[in-house]
Amino acid sequence: MQKLVIAATAALTMVAGAAFAQETIKFGYIDPLSGGGASVGEGGLKTFQYLADEINAKGGILGRKIEVLPLDNKTNPQESLVQAQKAIDAGARYITQGNGSSVAAALSDFVTKNNTRNPGKEVLYFNYAAVDPSLTNEKCSYWHFRWDASSDIKMEALTSYMKDIPAIKKVYLINQDYSFGQSVRADARKMLGAKRPDIQIVGDELHPLLKITDFSPYVAKIKASGADSVVTGNWGQDIALLLKAAADAGLKVNWYTYYAGGAGGPTAIKQTGLDHQVFQITEGFANSGHQPAMDFEKAFRAKVNMSLWYPRAVNEMRMFKAAAEKANSLDPVKVAAALEDLKFEVLDGGEGVMRKDDHQFFQPIYISSFGKLAANEPFDEEGTGWGWHLVSKVDTSKTMVPTTCKMTRP
Amino acid sequence: MLELIVISTLNGLLFGMLLFLLSSGLTVIFSMMGVLNFAHASFYMLGAFFGYQLTKWIGFWPALLLAPLLVGAIGMAVERYGLRNTHKHGHVAELLLTFGLAFAIEEIVAMMWGRSPVDYRVPALLDFPAFTIFSTNYPAYKIFMLAVSILIFIVLLTVLKRTRVGLIVQAALTHPHMVGHLGHNVGRIFMLVFGVGSALAGIAGVIAGPALVTQSDMAAALGPILFVVIVFGGLGSLPGAFIASLVIGLIQTFAVALNGSLASAFGPLDPSAGPSVLTDIWNVTIAQVAPIVPYLLLVIILIVRPMGLMGTRET
Amino acid sequence: MNAKMTSTPTSKIVDTTVGDGLRFYGIWLAGIAVLIVLPLIFSSGGSLTSFSLIGIAIVFALSYNILLGQTGLLSFGHAVHYGLGGFAACHMMNAVVSHGWPIPLPFIPLFGGLGGLAFALVIGWVMTKRAGTVFSMISLGIAELVASSSLILRSVFGGESGISTDRTSLPKILGLSFGPQLQVYYLIAFWLVISAIAMYALTRTPLGRISNAVRDNPERVQFIGYDPHVVRYIAFCFAGFFAGVAGGLAAINFEIANAAYLGAIQSGLVLFSTFIGGVAFFFGPILGAILVTYLQLGLTSVTGVWQLYFGIIFIGIVMLSPGGIAGLIMMHRPLVRAGTLPTVIPSYLLAAVPTLALACGVILTIESIARTHSGQGSPINLFGVAFSPASPVTWASAAILVAGGFFVARLSWRRVGEAWDRATTIARDRGYLA
């Protein structure tokens, strides 16, 4: 009896396997879709769905269409693992996630264990926004690929720009008290010290994550320190409230930020009236001037009714297609091998490369400022009438940072 | 140094008064009805969003009047159709009802206005720096917030302690049957008190909305600290809440201003020992722990003096 | 504050005849049988994960009920013990691997329990000095302190990414690697049974009894020579221990422990589960944990506003049935015994129709608003019928369902009340109801 059941199951699986070839490629999207982070998570979901539609309209990957599975993780690492299991049950062999380095660390760990325990059912994890450097250093995994520039790469690019601005003399660091904020602060100290030893770090602040309602005490400290520039990795309400308090107190400094362009950020900057005093480091932005990117932005805005927050997501999906076609297979093991050292023309122009040593993608990085738009800059943000303006472009070669990753390869 | 002290004192005062504006309604409800209202911060959030919406339609000043009335009406409905029925099951049930309400309100607000911050601005009339100290501007709006807080404190204290209405309300809490026999409608008194408390939260919302960020998680961010204020000050004591707000505002602001850590006081630890709990504690700065100081205060005061700073009873 | 809260579960052991004893063991054995058979029926990875999570949630909710239901202590920070238990288990697992100790995985939850217990021992004495609001507020403060400290003490808690571990590298026992989720499920089920029996036994000890007394009337407990403070402290320690066991199980399941374990959300969830299930009966939190975990896992894939439904369900339970689901079920016990249950069944069925219509109307309203505002506009699938959120038909049917459902439901529930009165009168006459 038991043998019969096994035989029947095996036969069924084979039938299912044959049918599977015509089925869609399930692509698990794990990010917050409810609760506090939902606005960010939904933006990402719309982006990936748009990109999947774009690829599907051109015939999909190797003749199969991509289907994005939205999975809500409530920004909670444990919940993310449950959702990842759900995605695998639904047949997903590729998952993507971006919000929260703690989630990313848990997912990377989960995928690695899953792949060693279930050979033949490997899963790849594409990271599009979690920037903690440890994910491609001491905690690196063969099954994890990151398209966003990690926070040390961004700092490398930012300091390359700052070293040529003689007006910067006193820098104040203010960051959120968790691993990302701490890595921003440590990198800023190290890299500024190496490139511009004459710059004085007049303050180095860590504040609790998303708990401060009134930043005026911090602004008072910045003011007292006499800083001319502030470097911050703050995101969400921590950047909005910080800028608001600064504008209220009449603090005149330049803000070098990672995430001032996040959801709600542009609205807050416009409210404060800090015209071209807030800078952002990204791998691309709406007014970059590269025609294909501007065309993409226009079509994207027209369809999804939001600006493209994640140019890296475009690179991710297009490179996924390129790698699968290079390997001529959708087997995650082969796609992973094909992704290594894959060179790719990124959305905003210039060549990027997925480094084999740590699975970190390197690409040109832009520094832009937010304020009134020039005539050739068509895109504003969040209906404010203000937008991002190109300040400096840092080439891929100048963003290469060393890695300590010792990767276990299958 | 003097600059930092003066500015920190001012900032602490402003933040403390904002806390008082928020906790006054909570403490009124508690002192009158003995209900710990977990949804209070949610009423504050409703106030902010109503204020934002009405400002868009009819301007800030009418909104300042209308939005709290709306919030108060919602509060009265909650008391009439929710809390009054739960009252017979005890205070835990009442508390849990407000707990569930907080959940629901947050989601409703997110549903109506989205999860991103809304563009709620300071009215043009008050959008100028009131004065400048050590080249730091103080916006007129913050001074306005300060004035409103103090005004509310005085009015509340006078009404409760000096008027006939206040006496009846206080009596209704301790001796509801006696007050009922004297011909007052106790149910209606409770409903009004809850409405007034909620409306106070609504005022706080309308006023604090433009100064802080108006978004759907603002209630969750401020909820716990309000409990710290009213418990620290003494449950049900209005002057206690006033003092506690100031103390917590000042302590938090000054803690932020200080950079000291054990490492800076006694020199760094031997790095060869490697990372341990000790190095974590050794290197943490006072500024880093500033936001958890209130909770530390809460725990200490409850252990040492469970009725709080100026409270008269424990529960 | 807690005098009115609950009635003691004495009714459960009033007359322990042989038949009742058999039935009592029968229920436990049936429960164990269900635990064994369940994964054989639903064997997908996702359902195994769900069952594992439900098992953990049950242990956690039962431990919480030692405080809330049995001792009358409303804690807002029970997740602290759960989280510390999780961290203790993770550190223990890593230590076992690095030192080569001969401790196999199934013993790890014990260390989680010890972690939870250790913190309870340290902090409990000052916390339980007073009951009521003071205790609740201290627990709130402690919860915030521990959650914030966990991000500062990085060497122990690993910052926000937490401590990860590998359950398969521990010494093997009975040839089990505990890599597959199925083995982890059975490990959790095993600990669930052990903990549930232990916690049930606890309610039958003199300590369990005196805890009930402390909840209902601390002064009288004092008069008969017990110190309520000591009783509360001991109960608190037991609750901490079993919460730690649950945390240890969670650490094994996820192979990671982080600050999310300790947070206010986790504390809120356990309060939800326990209260919705019903605090007055031992099996209440079990029902609550199953329902809440299931909803939490299931609702999120159906709707984005699951939190709102959570709030509504919670408000509904608090207002309509403060005894929770268990309270509702146990209300019918005297009727079953008196054989008058059939009197009320027809009226229930009758009332179910408009009530369901009302619920559908509310769901339709909420979903249309939510989906129109979020700009998704994806159709609402209600029992196989698709509604477009923007169409007037949807709005009209929602309005009709809500208004009509409410009106008819009111009438039909009045009939339920009448039927109920008849049934209870007869039950009283036959001596099954006081």
Coordinates of N, CA and C in Angstrom, one line a residue, chain A residues 33-35 42 45-46 72 74 76-79 81-83 85-86 89 101-102 105-106 109 113 117 132 139 177-180 182 209 211, chain C residues 44-47 49 53 144 148 152 154 160-161 164-168 178-179 254-256 258 260-261 296-297 300-301 304 306-307 374 376:
Chain A
L33 N 3.8 45.2 4.3 CA 2.7 45.7 3.6 C 1.5 46.1 4.5
S34 N 1.8 46.0 5.8 CA 0.9 46.6 6.8 C 1.7 47.2 7.9
G35 N 1.0 48.0 8.7 CA 1.8 48.6 9.8 C 2.6 49.8 9.4
E42 N 4.8 49.1 0.1 CA 3.9 49.1 -1.1 C 4.5 49.7 -2.3
L45 N 6.7 47.1 -3.8 CA 5.9 46.1 -4.5 C 5.4 46.6 -5.9
K46 N 4.9 47.9 -5.9 CA 4.5 48.4 -7.2 C 5.7 48.4 -8.2
D72 N 3.7 39.8 3.3 CA 3.8 40.9 4.3 C 4.7 40.4 5.5
K74 N 5.8 42.6 8.0 CA 5.6 43.6 9.1 C 6.9 44.1 9.7
N76 N 9.4 42.5 10.6 CA 9.8 41.6 11.7 C 10.6 40.5 11.2
P77 N 11.8 40.2 11.7 CA 12.6 39.2 11.2 C 12.0 37.8 11.2
Q78 N 11.3 37.5 12.4 CA 10.7 36.1 12.5 C 9.6 36.0 11.5
E79 N 8.8 37.0 11.4 CA 7.7 37.0 10.5 C 8.2 36.8 9.0
L81 N 10.8 35.1 8.1 CA 11.1 33.7 7.9 C 9.9 32.9 7.6
V82 N 8.8 33.2 8.3 CA 7.5 32.5 8.1 C 7.1 32.8 6.6
Q83 N 7.2 34.0 6.2 CA 6.8 34.4 4.9 C 7.7 33.8 3.8
Q85 N 9.1 30.9 4.1 CA 8.7 29.5 4.0 C 7.4 29.4 3.1
K86 N 6.5 30.4 3.3 CA 5.3 30.5 2.5 C 5.6 30.6 1.0
D89 N 6.9 27.3 -0.3 CA 5.7 26.4 -0.5 C 5.0 26.7 -1.7
S101 N 17.9 45.9 7.9 CA 19.1 45.0 7.8 C 18.9 43.8 8.8
S102 N 18.1 44.0 9.8 CA 17.9 42.8 10.7 C 17.1 41.8 10.0
A105 N 19.5 40.1 7.5 CA 20.5 39.2 8.1 C 19.7 37.8 8.4
A106 N 18.5 37.9 8.9 CA 17.8 36.7 9.2 C 17.4 36.0 7.9
D109 N 20.6 34.2 6.4 CA 20.8 33.1 7.2 C 19.9 31.9 6.9
K113 N 20.8 28.2 5.2 CA 20.5 26.9 5.9 C 19.5 26.1 5.1
R117 N 20.2 22.3 3.7 CA 19.4 21.2 4.2 C 18.5 20.6 3.1
D132 N 23.4 47.2 5.4 CA 24.4 46.9 6.4 C 25.6 46.2 5.8
K139 N 29.2 38.4 7.5 CA 28.0 37.5 7.4 C 27.7 37.1 6.0
D177 N 20.9 54.9 16.5 CA 21.7 54.0 17.3 C 21.4 52.5 16.9
Y178 N 21.9 52.1 15.8 CA 21.8 50.6 15.5 C 22.8 50.3 14.4
S179 N 22.9 49.1 14.0 CA 24.1 48.7 13.2 C 24.3 49.6 12.0
F180 N 23.3 50.0 11.3 CA 23.5 50.8 10.1 C 24.0 52.2 10.5
Q182 N 25.6 53.0 13.1 CA 27.0 52.9 13.6 C 28.0 52.7 12.5
L209 N 16.6 54.8 17.7 CA 15.9 54.6 16.4 C 14.4 54.9 16.5
K211 N 12.5 57.0 17.9 CA 11.9 57.3 19.2 C 11.9 58.7 19.6
Chain C
S44 N 2.6 20.2 4.3 CA 3.4 21.2 3.6 C 4.2 22.0 4.6
G45 N 5.3 22.5 4.1 CA 6.3 23.3 5.0 C 5.6 24.4 5.7
G46 N 4.7 25.1 4.9 CA 4.0 26.3 5.5 C 3.1 25.9 6.7
S47 N 2.4 24.8 6.5 CA 1.4 24.4 7.6 C 2.2 23.9 8.8
T49 N 5.2 25.0 9.7 CA 5.6 26.2 10.4 C 4.5 26.8 11.2
L53 N 4.4 27.4 15.2 CA 4.2 28.7 15.8 C 3.0 28.7 16.8
E144 N 9.9 48.4 28.5 CA 10.6 49.4 27.6 C 12.0 49.5 27.9
S148 N 14.9 48.5 25.2 CA 15.8 49.5 24.8 C 17.3 49.1 25.1
I152 N 21.4 48.4 23.3 CA 22.6 49.0 23.8 C 23.6 47.9 24.1
R154 N 25.1 45.3 23.1 CA 25.2 44.6 21.8 C 26.0 43.3 22.0
E160 N 20.3 45.0 16.7 CA 19.0 44.7 16.2 C 19.0 43.5 15.2
S161 N 20.1 43.0 14.8 CA 20.1 41.8 13.9 C 20.1 40.5 14.8
S164 N 22.2 34.6 16.0 CA 21.7 33.5 15.2 C 22.5 32.2 15.6
T165 N 21.9 31.1 15.3 CA 22.5 29.9 15.7 C 22.1 28.8 14.7
D166 N 22.6 27.6 14.8 CA 22.3 26.5 13.9 C 21.9 25.3 14.7
R167 N 20.6 24.9 14.7 CA 20.1 23.9 15.5 C 20.7 22.5 15.1
T168 N 21.1 22.4 13.9 CA 21.5 21.0 13.4 C 22.9 20.7 13.9
F178 N 17.2 17.4 13.4 CA 16.3 18.6 13.6 C 16.5 19.6 12.6
G179 N 17.0 19.2 11.4 CA 17.0 20.1 10.2 C 15.6 20.3 9.7
F254 N 13.2 29.4 14.9 CA 13.7 30.4 13.9 C 15.2 30.4 13.8
E255 N 15.8 29.8 14.8 CA 17.3 29.8 14.8 C 17.9 31.2 14.9
I256 N 17.1 32.0 15.5 CA 17.6 33.4 15.7 C 16.8 34.0 16.9
N258 N 16.2 37.9 18.5 CA 16.5 39.4 18.4 C 15.5 40.2 19.2
A260 N 13.0 41.9 18.5 CA 11.6 41.8 18.3 C 10.9 40.8 19.2
Y261 N 11.7 39.9 19.8 CA 11.1 38.9 20.8 C 10.6 39.6 22.0
Q296 N -3.3 35.9 12.6 CA -2.1 36.7 12.3 C -1.4 36.2 11.1
L297 N -1.3 34.8 10.9 CA -0.7 34.3 9.8 C -1.6 34.3 8.5
T300 N -3.1 38.3 7.2 CA -2.1 39.2 6.5 C -2.1 38.9 5.0
S301 N -2.3 37.7 4.6 CA -2.3 37.4 3.2 C -3.6 37.8 2.5
G304 N -4.8 44.0 3.9 CA -3.7 44.8 4.4 C -4.1 45.4 5.8
W306 N -5.3 44.1 8.5 CA -5.6 43.0 9.5 C -5.6 43.6 10.9
Q307 N -4.9 44.6 11.2 CA -4.8 45.2 12.5 C -6.2 45.8 12.9
S374 N -6.0 53.1 -0.8 CA -4.6 52.7 -1.1 C -4.4 52.7 -2.6
Q376 N -5.2 50.6 -4.8 CA -5.0 49.3 -5.4 C -6.2 49.0 -6.3

